[in-house]
CSV table of C-alpha atoms and ligand atoms in Angstrom, one decimal:
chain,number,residue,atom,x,y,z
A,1,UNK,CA,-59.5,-82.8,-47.6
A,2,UNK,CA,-57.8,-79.5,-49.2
A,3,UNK,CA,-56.1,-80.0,-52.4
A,4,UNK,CA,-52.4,-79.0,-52.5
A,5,UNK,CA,-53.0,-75.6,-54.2
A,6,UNK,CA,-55.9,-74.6,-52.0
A,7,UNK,CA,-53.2,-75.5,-48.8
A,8,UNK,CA,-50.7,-73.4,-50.1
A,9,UNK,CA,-53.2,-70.7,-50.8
A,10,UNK,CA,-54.1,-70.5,-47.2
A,11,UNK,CA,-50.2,-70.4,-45.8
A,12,UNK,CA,-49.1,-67.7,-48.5
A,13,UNK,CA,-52.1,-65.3,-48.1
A,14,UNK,CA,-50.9,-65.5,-44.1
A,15,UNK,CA,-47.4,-64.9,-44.7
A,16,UNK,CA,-45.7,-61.2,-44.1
A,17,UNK,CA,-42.9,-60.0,-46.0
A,18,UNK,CA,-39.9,-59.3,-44.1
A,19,UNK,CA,-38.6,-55.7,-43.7
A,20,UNK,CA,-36.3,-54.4,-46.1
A,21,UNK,CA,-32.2,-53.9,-44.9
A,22,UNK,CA,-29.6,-52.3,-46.9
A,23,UNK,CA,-26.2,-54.4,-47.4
A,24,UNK,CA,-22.8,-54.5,-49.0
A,25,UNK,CA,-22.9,-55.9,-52.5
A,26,UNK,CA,-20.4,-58.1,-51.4
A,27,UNK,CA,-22.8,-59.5,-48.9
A,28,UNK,CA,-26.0,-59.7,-51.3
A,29,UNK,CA,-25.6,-62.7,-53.5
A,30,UNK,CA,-28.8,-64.7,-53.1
A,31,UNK,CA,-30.9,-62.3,-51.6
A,32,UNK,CA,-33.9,-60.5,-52.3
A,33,UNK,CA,-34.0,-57.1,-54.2
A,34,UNK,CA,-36.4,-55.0,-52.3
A,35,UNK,CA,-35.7,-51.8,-54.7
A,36,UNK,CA,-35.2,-51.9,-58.0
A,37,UNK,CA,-32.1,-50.8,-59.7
A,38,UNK,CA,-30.9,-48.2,-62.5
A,39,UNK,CA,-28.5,-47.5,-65.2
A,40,UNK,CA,-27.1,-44.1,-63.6
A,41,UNK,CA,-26.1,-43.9,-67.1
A,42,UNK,CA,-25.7,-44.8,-71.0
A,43,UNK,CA,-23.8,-48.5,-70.6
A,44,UNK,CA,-21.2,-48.4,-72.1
A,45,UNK,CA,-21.3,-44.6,-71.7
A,46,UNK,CA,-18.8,-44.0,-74.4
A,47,UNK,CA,-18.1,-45.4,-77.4
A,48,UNK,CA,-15.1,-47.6,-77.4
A,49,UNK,CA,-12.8,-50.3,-79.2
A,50,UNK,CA,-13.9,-53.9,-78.9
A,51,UNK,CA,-10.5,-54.9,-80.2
A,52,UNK,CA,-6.8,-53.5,-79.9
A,53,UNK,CA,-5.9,-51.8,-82.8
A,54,UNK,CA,-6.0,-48.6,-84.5
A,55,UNK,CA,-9.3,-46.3,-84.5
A,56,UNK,CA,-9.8,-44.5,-88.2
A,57,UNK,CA,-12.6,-42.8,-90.0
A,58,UNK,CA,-14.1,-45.2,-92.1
A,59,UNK,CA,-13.4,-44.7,-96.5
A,60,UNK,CA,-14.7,-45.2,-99.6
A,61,UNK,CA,-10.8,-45.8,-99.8
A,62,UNK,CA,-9.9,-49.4,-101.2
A,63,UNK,CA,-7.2,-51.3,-100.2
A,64,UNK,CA,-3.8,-50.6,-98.8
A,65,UNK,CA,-4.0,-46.9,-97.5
A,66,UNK,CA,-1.1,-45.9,-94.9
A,67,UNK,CA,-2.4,-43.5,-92.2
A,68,UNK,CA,-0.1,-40.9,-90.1
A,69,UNK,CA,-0.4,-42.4,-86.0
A,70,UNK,CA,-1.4,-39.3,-84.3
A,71,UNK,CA,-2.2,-40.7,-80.5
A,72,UNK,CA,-2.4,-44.0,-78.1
A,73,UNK,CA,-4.8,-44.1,-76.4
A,74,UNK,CA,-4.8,-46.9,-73.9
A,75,UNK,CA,-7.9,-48.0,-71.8
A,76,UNK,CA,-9.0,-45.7,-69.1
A,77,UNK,CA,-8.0,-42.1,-70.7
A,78,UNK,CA,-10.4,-39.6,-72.0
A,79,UNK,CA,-8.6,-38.8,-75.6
A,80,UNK,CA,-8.1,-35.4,-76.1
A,81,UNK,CA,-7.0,-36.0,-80.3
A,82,UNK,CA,-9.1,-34.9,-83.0
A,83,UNK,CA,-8.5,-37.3,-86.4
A,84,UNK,CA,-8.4,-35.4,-89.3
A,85,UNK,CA,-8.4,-37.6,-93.1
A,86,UNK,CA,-5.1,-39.8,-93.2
A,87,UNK,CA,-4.7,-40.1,-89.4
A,88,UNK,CA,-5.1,-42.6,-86.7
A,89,UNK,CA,-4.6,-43.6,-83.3
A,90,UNK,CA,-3.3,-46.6,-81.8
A,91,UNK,CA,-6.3,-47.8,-79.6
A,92,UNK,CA,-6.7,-50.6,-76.9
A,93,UNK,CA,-9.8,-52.4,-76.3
A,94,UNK,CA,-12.4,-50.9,-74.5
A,95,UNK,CA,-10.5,-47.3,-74.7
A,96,UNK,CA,-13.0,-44.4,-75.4
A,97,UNK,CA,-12.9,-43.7,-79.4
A,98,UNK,CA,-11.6,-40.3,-80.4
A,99,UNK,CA,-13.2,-37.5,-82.4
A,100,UNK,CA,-13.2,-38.1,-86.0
A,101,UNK,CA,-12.9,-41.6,-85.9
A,102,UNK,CA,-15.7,-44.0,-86.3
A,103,UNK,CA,-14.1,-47.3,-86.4
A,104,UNK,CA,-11.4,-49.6,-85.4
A,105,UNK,CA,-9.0,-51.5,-87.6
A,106,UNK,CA,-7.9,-55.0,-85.7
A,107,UNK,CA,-4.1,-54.8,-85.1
A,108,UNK,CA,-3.7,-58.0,-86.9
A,109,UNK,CA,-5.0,-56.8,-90.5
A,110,UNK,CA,-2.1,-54.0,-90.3
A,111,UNK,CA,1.4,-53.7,-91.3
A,112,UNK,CA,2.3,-53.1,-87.5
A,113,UNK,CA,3.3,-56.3,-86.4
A,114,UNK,CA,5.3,-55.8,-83.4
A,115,UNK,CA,2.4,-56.4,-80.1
A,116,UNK,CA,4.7,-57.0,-77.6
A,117,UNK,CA,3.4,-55.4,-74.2
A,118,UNK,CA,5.2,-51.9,-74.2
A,119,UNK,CA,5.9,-51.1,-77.7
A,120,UNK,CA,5.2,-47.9,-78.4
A,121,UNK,CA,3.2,-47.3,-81.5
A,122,UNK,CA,4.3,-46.4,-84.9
A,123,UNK,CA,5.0,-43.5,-86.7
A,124,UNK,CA,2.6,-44.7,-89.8
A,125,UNK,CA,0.1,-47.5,-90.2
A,126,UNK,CA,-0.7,-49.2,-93.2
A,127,UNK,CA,-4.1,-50.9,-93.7
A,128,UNK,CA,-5.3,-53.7,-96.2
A,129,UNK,CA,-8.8,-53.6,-95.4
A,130,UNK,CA,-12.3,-52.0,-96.2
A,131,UNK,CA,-13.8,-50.4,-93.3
A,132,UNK,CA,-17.5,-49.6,-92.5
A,133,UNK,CA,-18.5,-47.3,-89.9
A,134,UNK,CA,-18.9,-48.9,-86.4
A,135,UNK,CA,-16.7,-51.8,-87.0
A,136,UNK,CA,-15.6,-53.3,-84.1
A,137,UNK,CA,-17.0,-49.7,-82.3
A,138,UNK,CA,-19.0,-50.5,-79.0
A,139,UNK,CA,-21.5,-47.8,-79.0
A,140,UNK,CA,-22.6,-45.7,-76.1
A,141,UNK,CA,-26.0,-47.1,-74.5
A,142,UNK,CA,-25.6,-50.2,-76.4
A,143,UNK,CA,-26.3,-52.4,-73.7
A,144,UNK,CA,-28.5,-50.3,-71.0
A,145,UNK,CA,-30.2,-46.5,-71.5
A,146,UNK,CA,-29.8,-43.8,-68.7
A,147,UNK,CA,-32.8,-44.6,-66.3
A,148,UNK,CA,-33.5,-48.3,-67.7
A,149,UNK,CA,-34.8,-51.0,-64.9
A,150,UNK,CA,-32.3,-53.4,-65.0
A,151,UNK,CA,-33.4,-55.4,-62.1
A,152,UNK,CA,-36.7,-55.8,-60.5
A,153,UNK,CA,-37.6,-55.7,-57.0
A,154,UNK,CA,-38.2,-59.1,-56.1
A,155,UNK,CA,-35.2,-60.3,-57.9
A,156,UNK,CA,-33.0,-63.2,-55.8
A,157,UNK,CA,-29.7,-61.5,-56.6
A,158,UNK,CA,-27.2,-64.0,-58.8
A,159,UNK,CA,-23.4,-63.9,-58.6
A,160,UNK,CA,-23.8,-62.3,-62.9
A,161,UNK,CA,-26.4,-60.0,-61.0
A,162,UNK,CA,-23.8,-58.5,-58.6
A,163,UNK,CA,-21.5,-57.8,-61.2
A,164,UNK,CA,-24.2,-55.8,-62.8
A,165,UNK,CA,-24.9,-54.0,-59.8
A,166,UNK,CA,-21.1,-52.7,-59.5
A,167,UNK,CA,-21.6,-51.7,-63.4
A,168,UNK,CA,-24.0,-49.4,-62.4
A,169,UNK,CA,-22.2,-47.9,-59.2
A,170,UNK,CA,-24.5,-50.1,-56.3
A,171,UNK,CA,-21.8,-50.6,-53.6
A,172,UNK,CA,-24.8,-50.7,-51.3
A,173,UNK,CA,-28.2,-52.7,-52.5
A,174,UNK,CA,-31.8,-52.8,-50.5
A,175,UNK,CA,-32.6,-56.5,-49.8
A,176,UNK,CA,-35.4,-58.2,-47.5
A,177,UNK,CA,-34.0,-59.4,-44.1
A,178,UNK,CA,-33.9,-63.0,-44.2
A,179,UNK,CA,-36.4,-64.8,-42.9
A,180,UNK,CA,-35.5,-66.7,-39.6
A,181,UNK,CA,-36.3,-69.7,-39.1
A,182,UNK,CA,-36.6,-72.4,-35.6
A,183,UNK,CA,-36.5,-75.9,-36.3
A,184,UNK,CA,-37.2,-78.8,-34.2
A,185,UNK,CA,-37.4,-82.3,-34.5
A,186,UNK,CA,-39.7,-84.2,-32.3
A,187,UNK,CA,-40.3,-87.9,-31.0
A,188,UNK,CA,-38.7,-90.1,-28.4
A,189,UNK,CA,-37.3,-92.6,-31.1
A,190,UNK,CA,-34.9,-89.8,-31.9
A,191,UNK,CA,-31.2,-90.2,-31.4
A,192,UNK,CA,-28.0,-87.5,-32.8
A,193,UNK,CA,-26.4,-88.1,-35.9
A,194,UNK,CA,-23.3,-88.9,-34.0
A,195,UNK,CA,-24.6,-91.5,-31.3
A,196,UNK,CA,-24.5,-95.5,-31.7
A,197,UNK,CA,-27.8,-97.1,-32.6
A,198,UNK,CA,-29.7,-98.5,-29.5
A,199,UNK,CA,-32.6,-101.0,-29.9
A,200,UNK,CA,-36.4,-99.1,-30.4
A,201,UNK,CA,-34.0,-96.3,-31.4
A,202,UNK,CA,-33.7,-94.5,-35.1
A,203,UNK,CA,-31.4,-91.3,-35.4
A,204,UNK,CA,-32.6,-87.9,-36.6
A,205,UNK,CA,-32.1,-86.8,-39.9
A,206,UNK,CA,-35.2,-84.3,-40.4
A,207,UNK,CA,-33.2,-81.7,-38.5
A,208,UNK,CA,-30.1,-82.2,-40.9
A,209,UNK,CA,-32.1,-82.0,-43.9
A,210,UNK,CA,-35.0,-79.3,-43.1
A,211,UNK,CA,-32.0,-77.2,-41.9
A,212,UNK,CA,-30.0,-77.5,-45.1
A,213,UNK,CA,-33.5,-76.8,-46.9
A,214,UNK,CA,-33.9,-73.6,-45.3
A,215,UNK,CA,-30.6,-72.5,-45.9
A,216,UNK,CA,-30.6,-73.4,-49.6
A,217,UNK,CA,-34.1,-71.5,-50.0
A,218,UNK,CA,-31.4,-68.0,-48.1
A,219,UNK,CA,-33.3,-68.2,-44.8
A,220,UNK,CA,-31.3,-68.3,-41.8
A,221,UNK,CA,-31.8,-71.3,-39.3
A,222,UNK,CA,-32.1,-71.9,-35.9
A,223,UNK,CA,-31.5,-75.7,-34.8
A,224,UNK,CA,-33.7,-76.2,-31.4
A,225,UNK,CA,-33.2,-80.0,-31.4
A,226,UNK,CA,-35.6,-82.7,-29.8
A,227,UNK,CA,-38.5,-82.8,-28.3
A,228,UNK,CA,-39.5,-85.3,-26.6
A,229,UNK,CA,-43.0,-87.2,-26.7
A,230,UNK,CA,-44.2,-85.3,-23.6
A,231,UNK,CA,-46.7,-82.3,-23.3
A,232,UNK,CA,-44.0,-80.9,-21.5
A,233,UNK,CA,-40.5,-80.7,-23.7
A,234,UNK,CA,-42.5,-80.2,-26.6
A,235,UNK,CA,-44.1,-76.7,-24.3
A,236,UNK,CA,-40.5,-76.2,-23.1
A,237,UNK,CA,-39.2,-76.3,-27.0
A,238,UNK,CA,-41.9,-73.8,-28.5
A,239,UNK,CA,-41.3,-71.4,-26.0
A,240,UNK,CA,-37.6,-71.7,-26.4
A,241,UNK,CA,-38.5,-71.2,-30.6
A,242,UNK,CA,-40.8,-68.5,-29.2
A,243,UNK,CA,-37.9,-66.8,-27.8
A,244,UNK,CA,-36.0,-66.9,-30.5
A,245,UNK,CA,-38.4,-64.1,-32.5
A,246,UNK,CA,-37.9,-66.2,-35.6
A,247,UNK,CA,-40.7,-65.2,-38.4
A,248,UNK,CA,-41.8,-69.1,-38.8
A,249,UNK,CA,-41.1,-72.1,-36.2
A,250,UNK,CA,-41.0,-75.4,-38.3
A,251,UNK,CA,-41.0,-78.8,-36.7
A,252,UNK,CA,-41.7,-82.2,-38.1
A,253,UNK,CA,-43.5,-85.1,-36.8
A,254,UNK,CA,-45.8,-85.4,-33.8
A,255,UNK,CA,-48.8,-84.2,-35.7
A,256,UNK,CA,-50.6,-87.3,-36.7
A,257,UNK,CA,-53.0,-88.9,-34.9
A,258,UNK,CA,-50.4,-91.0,-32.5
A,259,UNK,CA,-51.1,-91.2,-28.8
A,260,UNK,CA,-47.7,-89.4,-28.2
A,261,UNK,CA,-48.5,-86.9,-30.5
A,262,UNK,CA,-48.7,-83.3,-28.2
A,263,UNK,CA,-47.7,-80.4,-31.0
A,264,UNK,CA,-50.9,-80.0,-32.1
A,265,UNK,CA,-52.3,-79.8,-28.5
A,266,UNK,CA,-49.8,-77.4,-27.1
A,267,UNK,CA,-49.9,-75.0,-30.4
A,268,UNK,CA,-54.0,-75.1,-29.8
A,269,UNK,CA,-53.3,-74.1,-26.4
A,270,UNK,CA,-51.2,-71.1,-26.7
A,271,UNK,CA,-52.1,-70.0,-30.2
A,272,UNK,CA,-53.9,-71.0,-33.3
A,273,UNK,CA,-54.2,-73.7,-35.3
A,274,UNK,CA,-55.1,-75.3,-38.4
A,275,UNK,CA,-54.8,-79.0,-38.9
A,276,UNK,CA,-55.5,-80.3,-42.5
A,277,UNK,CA,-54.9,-83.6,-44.4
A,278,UNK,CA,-53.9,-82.8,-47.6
A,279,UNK,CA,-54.7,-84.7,-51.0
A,280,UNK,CA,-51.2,-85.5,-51.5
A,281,UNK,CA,-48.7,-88.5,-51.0
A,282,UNK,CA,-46.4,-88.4,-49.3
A,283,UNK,CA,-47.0,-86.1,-46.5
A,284,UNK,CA,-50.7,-86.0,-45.9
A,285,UNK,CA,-50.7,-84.0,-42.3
A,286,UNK,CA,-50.0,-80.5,-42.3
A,287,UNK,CA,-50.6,-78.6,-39.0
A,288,UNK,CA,-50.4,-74.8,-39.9
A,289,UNK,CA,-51.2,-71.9,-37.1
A,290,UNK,CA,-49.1,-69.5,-35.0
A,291,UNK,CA,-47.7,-69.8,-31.5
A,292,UNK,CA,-47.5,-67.0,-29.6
A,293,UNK,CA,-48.2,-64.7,-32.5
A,294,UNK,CA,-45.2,-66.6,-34.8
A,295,UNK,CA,-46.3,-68.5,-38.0
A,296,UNK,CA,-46.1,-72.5,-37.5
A,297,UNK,CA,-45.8,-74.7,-39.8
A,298,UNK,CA,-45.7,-78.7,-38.7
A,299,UNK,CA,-44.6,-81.2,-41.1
A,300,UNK,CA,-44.8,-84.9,-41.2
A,301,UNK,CA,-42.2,-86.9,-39.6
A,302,UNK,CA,-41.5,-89.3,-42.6
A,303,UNK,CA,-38.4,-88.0,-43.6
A,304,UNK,CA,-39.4,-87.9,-47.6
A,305,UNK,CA,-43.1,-86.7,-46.1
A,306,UNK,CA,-41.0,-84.2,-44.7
A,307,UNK,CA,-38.9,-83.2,-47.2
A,308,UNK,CA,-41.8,-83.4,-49.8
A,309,UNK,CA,-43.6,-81.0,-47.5
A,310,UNK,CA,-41.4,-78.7,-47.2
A,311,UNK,CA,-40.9,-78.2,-51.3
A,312,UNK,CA,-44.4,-77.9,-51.7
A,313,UNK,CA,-45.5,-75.7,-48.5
A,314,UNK,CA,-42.5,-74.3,-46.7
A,315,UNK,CA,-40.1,-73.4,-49.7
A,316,UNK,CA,-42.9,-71.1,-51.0
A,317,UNK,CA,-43.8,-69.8,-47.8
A,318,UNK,CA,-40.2,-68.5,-47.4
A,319,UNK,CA,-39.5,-67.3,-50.6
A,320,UNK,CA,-42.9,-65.5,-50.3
A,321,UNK,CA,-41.8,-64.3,-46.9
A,322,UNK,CA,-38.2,-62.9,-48.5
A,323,UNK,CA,-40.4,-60.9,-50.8
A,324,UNK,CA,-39.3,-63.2,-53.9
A,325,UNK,CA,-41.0,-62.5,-57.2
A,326,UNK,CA,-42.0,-66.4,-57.7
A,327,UNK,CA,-41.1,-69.2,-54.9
A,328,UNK,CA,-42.3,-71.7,-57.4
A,329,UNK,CA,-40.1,-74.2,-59.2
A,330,UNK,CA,-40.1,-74.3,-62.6
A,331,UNK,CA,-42.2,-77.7,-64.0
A,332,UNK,CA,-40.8,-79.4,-66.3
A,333,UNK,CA,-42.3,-82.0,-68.9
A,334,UNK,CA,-40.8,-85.5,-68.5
A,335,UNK,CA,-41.8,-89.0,-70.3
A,336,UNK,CA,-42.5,-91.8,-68.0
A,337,UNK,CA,-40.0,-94.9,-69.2
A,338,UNK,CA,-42.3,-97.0,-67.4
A,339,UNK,CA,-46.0,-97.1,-66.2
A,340,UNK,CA,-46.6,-94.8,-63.2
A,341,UNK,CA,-49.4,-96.1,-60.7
A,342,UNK,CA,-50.3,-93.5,-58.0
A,343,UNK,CA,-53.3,-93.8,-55.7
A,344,UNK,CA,-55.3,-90.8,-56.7
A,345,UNK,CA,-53.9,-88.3,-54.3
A,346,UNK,CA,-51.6,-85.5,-55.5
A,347,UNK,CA,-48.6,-87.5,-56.0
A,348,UNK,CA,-44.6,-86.9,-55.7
A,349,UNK,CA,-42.9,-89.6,-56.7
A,350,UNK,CA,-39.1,-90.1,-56.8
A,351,UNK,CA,-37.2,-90.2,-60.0
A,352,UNK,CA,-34.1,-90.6,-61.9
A,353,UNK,CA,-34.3,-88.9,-65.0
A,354,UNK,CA,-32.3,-90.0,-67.5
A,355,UNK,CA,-32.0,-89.6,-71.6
A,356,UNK,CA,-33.5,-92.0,-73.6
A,357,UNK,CA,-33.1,-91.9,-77.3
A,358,UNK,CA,-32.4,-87.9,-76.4
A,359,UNK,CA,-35.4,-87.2,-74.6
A,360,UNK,CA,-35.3,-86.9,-71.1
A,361,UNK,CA,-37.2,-89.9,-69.4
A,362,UNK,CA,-38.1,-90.6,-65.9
A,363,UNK,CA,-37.4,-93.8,-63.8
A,364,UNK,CA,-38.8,-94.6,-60.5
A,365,UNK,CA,-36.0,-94.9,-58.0
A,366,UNK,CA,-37.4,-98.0,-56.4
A,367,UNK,CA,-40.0,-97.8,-52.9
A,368,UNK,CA,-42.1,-95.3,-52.8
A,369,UNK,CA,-42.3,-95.3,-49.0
A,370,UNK,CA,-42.4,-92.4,-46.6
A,371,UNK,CA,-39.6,-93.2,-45.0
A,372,UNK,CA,-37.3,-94.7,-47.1
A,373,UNK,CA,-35.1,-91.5,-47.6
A,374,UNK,CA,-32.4,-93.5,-49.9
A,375,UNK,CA,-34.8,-93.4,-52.5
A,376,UNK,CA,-34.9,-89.9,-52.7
A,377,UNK,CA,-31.5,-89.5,-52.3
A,378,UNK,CA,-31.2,-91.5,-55.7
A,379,UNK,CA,-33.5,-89.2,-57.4
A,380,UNK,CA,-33.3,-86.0,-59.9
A,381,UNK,CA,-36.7,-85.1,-59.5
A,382,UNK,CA,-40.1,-85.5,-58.0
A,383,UNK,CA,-42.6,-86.2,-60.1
A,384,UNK,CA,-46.1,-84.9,-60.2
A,385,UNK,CA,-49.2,-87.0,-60.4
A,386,UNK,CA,-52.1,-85.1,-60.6
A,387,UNK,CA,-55.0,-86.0,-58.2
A,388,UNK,CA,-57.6,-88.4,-59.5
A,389,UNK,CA,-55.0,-90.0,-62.3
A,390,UNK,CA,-54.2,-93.7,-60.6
A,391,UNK,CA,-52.2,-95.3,-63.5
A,392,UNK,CA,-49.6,-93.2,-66.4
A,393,UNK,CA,-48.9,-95.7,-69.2
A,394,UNK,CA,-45.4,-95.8,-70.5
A,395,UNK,CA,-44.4,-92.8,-72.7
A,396,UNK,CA,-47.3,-90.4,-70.2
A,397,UNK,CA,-45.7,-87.3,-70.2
A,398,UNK,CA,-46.2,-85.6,-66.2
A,399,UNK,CA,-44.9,-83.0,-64.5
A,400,UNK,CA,-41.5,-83.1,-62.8
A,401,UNK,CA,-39.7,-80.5,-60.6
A,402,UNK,CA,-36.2,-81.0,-60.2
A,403,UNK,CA,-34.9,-81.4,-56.6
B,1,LIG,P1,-44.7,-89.3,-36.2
B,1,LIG,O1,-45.3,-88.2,-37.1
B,1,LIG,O2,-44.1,-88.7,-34.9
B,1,LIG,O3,-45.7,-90.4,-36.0
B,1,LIG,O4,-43.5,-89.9,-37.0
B,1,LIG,C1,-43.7,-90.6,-38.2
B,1,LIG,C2,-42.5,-91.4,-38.6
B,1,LIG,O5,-41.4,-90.5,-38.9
B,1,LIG,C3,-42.0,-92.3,-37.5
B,1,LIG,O6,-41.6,-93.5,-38.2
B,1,LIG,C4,-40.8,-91.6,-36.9
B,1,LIG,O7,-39.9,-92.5,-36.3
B,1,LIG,C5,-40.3,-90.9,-38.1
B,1,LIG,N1,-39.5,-89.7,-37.7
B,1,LIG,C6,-40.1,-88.7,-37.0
B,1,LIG,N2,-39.2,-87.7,-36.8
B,1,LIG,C7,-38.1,-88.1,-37.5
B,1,LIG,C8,-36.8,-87.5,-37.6
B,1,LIG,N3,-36.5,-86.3,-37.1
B,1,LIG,N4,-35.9,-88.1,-38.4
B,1,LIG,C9,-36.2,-89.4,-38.9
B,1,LIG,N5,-37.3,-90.0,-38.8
B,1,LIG,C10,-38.3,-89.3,-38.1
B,2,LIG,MG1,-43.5,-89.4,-33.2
């Protein structure tokens, strides 16, 4: 049996990384950096007020000095004034600082107490204060240098990210294309989410969920539907998914070692495949090849085999595939509330984490069964239990990614 690492070894070292496409920023959020970006300048790439007020050269001067008001200069002009000693210039925030001055009196520690929107400014301004050089002065390159990196290649873009982009002057950015994605569900026990139960008969949810999986991870979907438990619908789906020139065709169940069981047979048959039990529960079949020269991945049908699958196989594979930096989930440390038995497989059990005595402590959210999907509807996280551990006493600390 492989171990869960050495599976996901073999899938990512398989995987190509989609071609790069250029797009509007508006249209980039959550999607791959294939080239890094710049600072096309100093950020800020002036100096300029962090407050409104009035911009002064800074004094030895004590208290209560009154200083001749020479400009305004509002936000978005290029001032043209030179302060000489016992001037100043009414200033708004984020308005570039004239010559001779080298910081920037609040308005509210001056005499000038009228801030209504359109005053104009005074003739004089009288100041209470001590002044140092750079108060309240944003300086030039403070926050990025001409020719920094500021993101990497690699980089899923994030809505804080775009705005950084437009700082910089990206209207356009180069991103992977996303990966595309055919889905199909298989088994004749399958009916639509929208049709009345009929006896023998369970509905489909590992369409609804793998799909919303792959859209979550920015892949695009494409929903085949059904197969049936004959040789021929399950041909007549992977050639429609064939069709499709999708970089991976994912289906779940029908890869076990049930009489009705054709996927593996019919990916042998016109392409490759790999079929491996993995050390892990749930979710211990994994068939893994390509079908007419596309990437095929086949997950359990369980539905939490299927979903635990996919977080541990697929989701990496896809991020890999978007030419993300790291398609892992960040582990966490969590304390077990209550003993943990496992079975000494690689083991993802459902969780509720909640805070006890202000540490965060996990709960089992009840059966631990493969296809008892409420269970993991009720949970935060998955825990892991590493292979060969069968029992975590109370207070254990293990591994959890959140879901
Ligand atoms: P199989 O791998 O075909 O033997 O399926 C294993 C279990 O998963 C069976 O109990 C199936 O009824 C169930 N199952 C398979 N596909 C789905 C699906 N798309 N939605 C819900 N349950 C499924
Ligand atoms: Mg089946």
């Amino acid at each position: 049996m492989l171990s869960v690492n050495e599976a996901r070894e073999r899938i990512l070292s398989q995987i190509k990384i989609t071609a790069t496409e250029s797009v509007a920023l508006n249209d980039s959020l959550n999607r791959v950096l294939a080239k890094e970006l710049f600072a096309d300048s100093d950020y800020p790439p002036f100096d300029n007020s962090a407050v409104d007020g009035f911009a002064i050269k800074a004094d030895k001067g004590g208290s209560n000095r009154t200083l001749k008001v020479v400009a305004d200069i509002p936000a978005g002009t290029a001032p043209t004034v030179i302060l000489n000693a016992g001037e100043a210039a009414r200033i708004m925030t984020g308005a570039q600082l004239p010559q001779g001055a080298d910081c920037v009196v609040p308005v509210e520690e001056t005499d000038f107490n009228d801030r209504k929107a359109g005053t104009t400014p005074p003739k004089t301004v009288t100041i209470d204060k001590q002044m140092s050089v750079g108060d309240n002065v944003r300086p030039r390159g403070m926050d990025m240098r001409l020719g920094d990196i500021v993101l990497n290649k690699g980089r899923t873009l994030k809505p804080q990210d775009l705005g950084l982009a437009a700082t910089l002057g990206y209207a356009v950015v180069s991103v992977h294309k996303k990966p595309r994605v055919t889905l199909m569900s298989s088994g004749d026990e399958l009916l639509s989410a929208g049709a009345p139960l009929e006896p023998g008969k369970i509905r489909d949810s590992n369409s609804y969920t793998l799909a919303a999986l792959v859209l979550n991870v920015g892949a695009e979907v494409v929903r085949l539907g059904v197969a049936r438990d004959t040789r021929e619908s399950v041909t007549n789906l992977l050639e429609k998914a064939a069709n499709e020139r999708a970089d991976l065709i994912l289906s779940s169940a029908g890869v076990s070692v049930g009489a009705f069981d054709f996927i593996k047979e019919v990916i042998d048959a016109n392409g490759k495949l790999d079929f491996w039990k993995v050390n892990m529960r749930p979710g211990k079949p994994l068939a893994f090849g390509e079908y007419r020269g596309i990437t095929f991945i086949g997950l359990p049908g369980n539905p939490v085999s299927a979903f635990v699958g996919f977080e541990v196989f697929v989701r990496p594979a896809l991020l890999h595939m978007s030419g993300a930096m790291d398609g892992s989930r960040p582990k966490v440390k969590i304390r077990c509330a209550e003993e943990v038995v496992s079975d000494g497989r690689e083991s993802y059990l459902r969780a509720r984490i909640r805070l006890v005595d202000g540490i965060p402590s996990a709960f089992l959210t009840g059966h631990q069964g493969s296809g008892n999907l409420l269970s993991l509807v009720q949970a935060d996280a998955l825990l892991i239990i590493p292979a060969g551990v069968k029992c975590l006493p109370a207070g254990s600390e293990v591994d959890a990614i959140f879901i």
